[in-house]
């Protein structure tokens, strides 16, 4: 039986049992017909009196979620998608986040700052349990509006953009898949994406994104919408114990590097930067695993698996790491010009220019929003 409960001493115990059973029901880890532990056994496991568990079971029975039958014990009778469960979970979530927001406001934080901090922590939590291979984009859920498939380079602003699009009068769902800049452009060209997130430096011109899009989509009018300019650099342990200052230091003996996936703009930027310092990639000592996102780079450094990785300042701040700034780059979203006027893509520039969104992006750390929402054409 997959029920795993953890109680906290400062809250009423039987209501905690109820809340956690409801959460398991809503998540689908408890299914209709499944039997819950007997009252006395669960009470012993939790270190509470049988009356505490019995009271919780009885209350859940009155709500119609559980049923107690003679010789059959207490079983689940409500399916996971029951509106009562979903509504109760929504209320609990609002209460939980409301308490956290009030505490943050009491410390002097601004609403945009709270939103940015929440997005970072949510990304960090996802990273802690993320699979090594990115999952395919999910379809839009009922009530969320039409879905836009955004495939390409990872950026911490995308979760904030997804929230801004959901807030619009006609909500839009943004499905995000982090695969790297070049694979994102390939998906766009093959019709497997509506947008590609990219940050690709053209060494010949020193410009980002435009020249490479022109070469990959010859003769096709393409639009680039700027999300933000951002800082990239070395993510290192707090205090920078290995004394790293530049990319050439990655070639020192014993320095373990966490790399981004091949085809990502960050990996290509690392290769270009090393060439500027006449350092061949073969001199580096990368760990066997590659990271699909900037937060995965930060997590590897925070866990001590690597001494450094190239990534965003915001990712370093999310994990409390040191950061050595090296590059300033532009992160754009790309799509064919013919698609810009079609719903739901036409909501994109306005969502990017939204004042709340821009404030939240600045609070992430290492972002410049002065050109956020700017639209320009390639070809």
mmCIF file with all atom_site columns, N, CA and C in Angstrom, residues 280-308:
data_model
loop_
_atom_site.group_PDB
_atom_site.id
_atom_site.type_symbol
_atom_site.label_atom_id
_atom_site.label_alt_id
_atom_site.label_comp_id
_atom_site.label_asym_id
_atom_site.label_entity_id
_atom_site.label_seq_id
_atom_site.pdbx_PDB_ins_code
_atom_site.Cartn_x
_atom_site.Cartn_y
_atom_site.Cartn_z
_atom_site.occupancy
_atom_site.B_iso_or_equiv
_atom_site.pdbx_formal_charge
_atom_site.auth_seq_id
_atom_site.auth_comp_id
_atom_site.auth_asym_id
_atom_site.auth_atom_id
_atom_site.pdbx_PDB_model_num
ATOM 1  N N  . UNK A 1 280 ? 42.090 23.006 -26.420 1.00 0.00 ? 280 UNK A N  1
ATOM 2  C CA . UNK A 1 280 ? 41.279 21.972 -27.059 1.00 0.00 ? 280 UNK A CA 1
ATOM 3  C C  . UNK A 1 280 ? 40.331 21.318 -26.054 1.00 0.00 ? 280 UNK A C  1
ATOM 4  N N  . UNK A 1 281 ? 39.132 20.953 -26.502 1.00 0.00 ? 281 UNK A N  1
ATOM 5  C CA . UNK A 1 281 ? 38.166 20.292 -25.629 1.00 0.00 ? 281 UNK A CA 1
ATOM 6  C C  . UNK A 1 281 ? 38.732 19.011 -25.018 1.00 0.00 ? 281 UNK A C  1
ATOM 7  N N  . UNK A 1 282 ? 39.648 18.363 -25.730 1.00 0.00 ? 282 UNK A N  1
ATOM 8  C CA . UNK A 1 282 ? 40.196 17.092 -25.254 1.00 0.00 ? 282 UNK A CA 1
ATOM 9  C C  . UNK A 1 282 ? 40.957 17.249 -23.938 1.00 0.00 ? 282 UNK A C  1
ATOM 10 N N  . UNK A 1 283 ? 41.363 18.479 -23.598 1.00 0.00 ? 283 UNK A N  1
ATOM 11 C CA . UNK A 1 283 ? 42.105 18.679 -22.353 1.00 0.00 ? 283 UNK A CA 1
ATOM 12 C C  . UNK A 1 283 ? 41.198 18.759 -21.134 1.00 0.00 ? 283 UNK A C  1
ATOM 13 N N  . UNK A 1 284 ? 39.895 18.881 -21.349 1.00 0.00 ? 284 UNK A N  1
ATOM 14 C CA . UNK A 1 284 ? 38.957 18.957 -20.232 1.00 0.00 ? 284 UNK A CA 1
ATOM 15 C C  . UNK A 1 284 ? 38.613 17.561 -19.710 1.00 0.00 ? 284 UNK A C  1
ATOM 16 N N  . UNK A 1 285 ? 38.183 17.509 -18.457 1.00 0.00 ? 285 UNK A N  1
ATOM 17 C CA . UNK A 1 285 ? 37.826 16.242 -17.821 1.00 0.00 ? 285 UNK A CA 1
ATOM 18 C C  . UNK A 1 285 ? 36.352 16.279 -17.400 1.00 0.00 ? 285 UNK A C  1
ATOM 19 N N  . UNK A 1 286 ? 35.457 16.086 -18.360 1.00 0.00 ? 286 UNK A N  1
ATOM 20 C CA . UNK A 1 286 ? 34.027 16.127 -18.011 1.00 0.00 ? 286 UNK A CA 1
ATOM 21 C C  . UNK A 1 286 ? 33.598 14.867 -17.278 1.00 0.00 ? 286 UNK A C  1
ATOM 22 N N  . UNK A 1 287 ? 32.626 15.015 -16.400 1.00 0.00 ? 287 UNK A N  1
ATOM 23 C CA . UNK A 1 287 ? 32.038 13.841 -15.767 1.00 0.00 ? 287 UNK A CA 1
ATOM 24 C C  . UNK A 1 287 ? 31.192 13.128 -16.819 1.00 0.00 ? 287 UNK A C  1
ATOM 25 N N  . UNK A 1 288 ? 30.868 11.848 -16.622 1.00 0.00 ? 288 UNK A N  1
ATOM 26 C CA . UNK A 1 288 ? 30.185 11.084 -17.677 1.00 0.00 ? 288 UNK A CA 1
ATOM 27 C C  . UNK A 1 288 ? 28.815 11.629 -18.051 1.00 0.00 ? 288 UNK A C  1
ATOM 28 N N  . UNK A 1 289 ? 28.119 12.244 -17.114 1.00 0.00 ? 289 UNK A N  1
ATOM 29 C CA . UNK A 1 289 ? 26.744 12.680 -17.377 1.00 0.00 ? 289 UNK A CA 1
ATOM 30 C C  . UNK A 1 289 ? 26.719 14.087 -17.953 1.00 0.00 ? 289 UNK A C  1
ATOM 31 N N  . UNK A 1 290 ? 25.803 14.329 -18.922 1.00 0.00 ? 290 UNK A N  1
ATOM 32 C CA . UNK A 1 290 ? 25.571 15.668 -19.449 1.00 0.00 ? 290 UNK A CA 1
ATOM 33 C C  . UNK A 1 290 ? 24.276 16.223 -18.869 1.00 0.00 ? 290 UNK A C  1
ATOM 34 N N  . UNK A 1 291 ? 24.173 17.545 -18.811 1.00 0.00 ? 291 UNK A N  1
ATOM 35 C CA . UNK A 1 291 ? 23.008 18.206 -18.227 1.00 0.00 ? 291 UNK A CA 1
ATOM 36 C C  . UNK A 1 291 ? 22.127 18.777 -19.320 1.00 0.00 ? 291 UNK A C  1
ATOM 37 N N  . UNK A 1 292 ? 20.815 18.569 -19.196 1.00 0.00 ? 292 UNK A N  1
ATOM 38 C CA . UNK A 1 292 ? 19.875 19.092 -20.186 1.00 0.00 ? 292 UNK A CA 1
ATOM 39 C C  . UNK A 1 292 ? 19.491 20.537 -19.905 1.00 0.00 ? 292 UNK A C  1
ATOM 40 N N  . UNK A 1 293 ? 19.671 21.016 -18.663 1.00 0.00 ? 293 UNK A N  1
ATOM 41 C CA . UNK A 1 293 ? 19.260 22.368 -18.292 1.00 0.00 ? 293 UNK A CA 1
ATOM 42 C C  . UNK A 1 293 ? 20.330 23.031 -17.431 1.00 0.00 ? 293 UNK A C  1
ATOM 43 N N  . UNK A 1 294 ? 20.190 24.355 -17.282 1.00 0.00 ? 294 UNK A N  1
ATOM 44 C CA . UNK A 1 294 ? 21.109 25.100 -16.418 1.00 0.00 ? 294 UNK A CA 1
ATOM 45 C C  . UNK A 1 294 ? 20.954 24.681 -14.959 1.00 0.00 ? 294 UNK A C  1
ATOM 46 N N  . UNK A 1 295 ? 19.737 24.355 -14.548 1.00 0.00 ? 295 UNK A N  1
ATOM 47 C CA . UNK A 1 295 ? 19.526 23.934 -13.169 1.00 0.00 ? 295 UNK A CA 1
ATOM 48 C C  . UNK A 1 295 ? 20.168 22.587 -12.896 1.00 0.00 ? 295 UNK A C  1
ATOM 49 N N  . UNK A 1 296 ? 20.230 21.719 -13.891 1.00 0.00 ? 296 UNK A N  1
ATOM 50 C CA . UNK A 1 296 ? 20.929 20.443 -13.709 1.00 0.00 ? 296 UNK A CA 1
ATOM 51 C C  . UNK A 1 296 ? 22.424 20.663 -13.551 1.00 0.00 ? 296 UNK A C  1
ATOM 52 N N  . UNK A 1 297 ? 22.973 21.645 -14.269 1.00 0.00 ? 297 UNK A N  1
ATOM 53 C CA . UNK A 1 297 ? 24.388 22.002 -14.079 1.00 0.00 ? 297 UNK A CA 1
ATOM 54 C C  . UNK A 1 297 ? 24.604 22.453 -12.640 1.00 0.00 ? 297 UNK A C  1
ATOM 55 N N  . UNK A 1 298 ? 23.749 23.358 -12.177 1.00 0.00 ? 298 UNK A N  1
ATOM 56 C CA . UNK A 1 298 ? 23.892 23.878 -10.817 1.00 0.00 ? 298 UNK A CA 1
ATOM 57 C C  . UNK A 1 298 ? 23.741 22.770 -9.783  1.00 0.00 ? 298 UNK A C  1
ATOM 58 N N  . UNK A 1 299 ? 22.797 21.858 -9.998  1.00 0.00 ? 299 UNK A N  1
ATOM 59 C CA . UNK A 1 299 ? 22.587 20.773 -9.045  1.00 0.00 ? 299 UNK A CA 1
ATOM 60 C C  . UNK A 1 299 ? 23.816 19.872 -8.956  1.00 0.00 ? 299 UNK A C  1
ATOM 61 N N  . UNK A 1 300 ? 24.460 19.593 -10.099 1.00 0.00 ? 300 UNK A N  1
ATOM 62 C CA . UNK A 1 300 ? 25.653 18.740 -10.096 1.00 0.00 ? 300 UNK A CA 1
ATOM 63 C C  . UNK A 1 300 ? 26.786 19.389 -9.320  1.00 0.00 ? 300 UNK A C  1
ATOM 64 N N  . UNK A 1 301 ? 26.960 20.700 -9.469  1.00 0.00 ? 301 UNK A N  1
ATOM 65 C CA . UNK A 1 301 ? 28.005 21.406 -8.723  1.00 0.00 ? 301 UNK A CA 1
ATOM 66 C C  . UNK A 1 301 ? 27.648 21.455 -7.235  1.00 0.00 ? 301 UNK A C  1
ATOM 67 N N  . UNK A 1 302 ? 26.372 21.707 -6.932  1.00 0.00 ? 302 UNK A N  1
ATOM 68 C CA . UNK A 1 302 ? 25.948 21.783 -5.530  1.00 0.00 ? 302 UNK A CA 1
ATOM 69 C C  . UNK A 1 302 ? 26.125 20.444 -4.819  1.00 0.00 ? 302 UNK A C  1
ATOM 70 N N  . UNK A 1 303 ? 25.924 19.337 -5.528  1.00 0.00 ? 303 UNK A N  1
ATOM 71 C CA . UNK A 1 303 ? 26.081 18.007 -4.915  1.00 0.00 ? 303 UNK A CA 1
ATOM 72 C C  . UNK A 1 303 ? 27.535 17.570 -4.837  1.00 0.00 ? 303 UNK A C  1
ATOM 73 N N  . UNK A 1 304 ? 28.443 18.337 -5.414  1.00 0.00 ? 304 UNK A N  1
ATOM 74 C CA . UNK A 1 304 ? 29.853 17.961 -5.404  1.00 0.00 ? 304 UNK A CA 1
ATOM 75 C C  . UNK A 1 304 ? 30.240 16.971 -6.478  1.00 0.00 ? 304 UNK A C  1
ATOM 76 N N  . UNK A 1 305 ? 29.347 16.713 -7.447  1.00 0.00 ? 305 UNK A N  1
ATOM 77 C CA . UNK A 1 305 ? 29.676 15.794 -8.538  1.00 0.00 ? 305 UNK A CA 1
ATOM 78 C C  . UNK A 1 305 ? 30.646 16.431 -9.521  1.00 0.00 ? 305 UNK A C  1
ATOM 79 N N  . UNK A 1 306 ? 30.626 17.763 -9.605  1.00 0.00 ? 306 UNK A N  1
ATOM 80 C CA . UNK A 1 306 ? 31.498 18.496 -10.528 1.00 0.00 ? 306 UNK A CA 1
ATOM 81 C C  . UNK A 1 306 ? 32.032 19.728 -9.814  1.00 0.00 ? 306 UNK A C  1
ATOM 82 N N  . UNK A 1 307 ? 33.193 20.207 -10.287 1.00 0.00 ? 307 UNK A N  1
ATOM 83 C CA . UNK A 1 307 ? 33.775 21.427 -9.722  1.00 0.00 ? 307 UNK A CA 1
ATOM 84 C C  . UNK A 1 307 ? 33.232 22.676 -10.394 1.00 0.00 ? 307 UNK A C  1
ATOM 85 N N  . UNK A 1 308 ? 32.764 22.533 -11.639 1.00 0.00 ? 308 UNK A N  1
ATOM 86 C CA . UNK A 1 308 ? 32.301 23.715 -12.370 1.00 0.00 ? 308 UNK A CA 1
ATOM 87 C C  . UNK A 1 308 ? 31.451 23.289 -13.553 1.00 0.00 ? 308 UNK A C  1
#
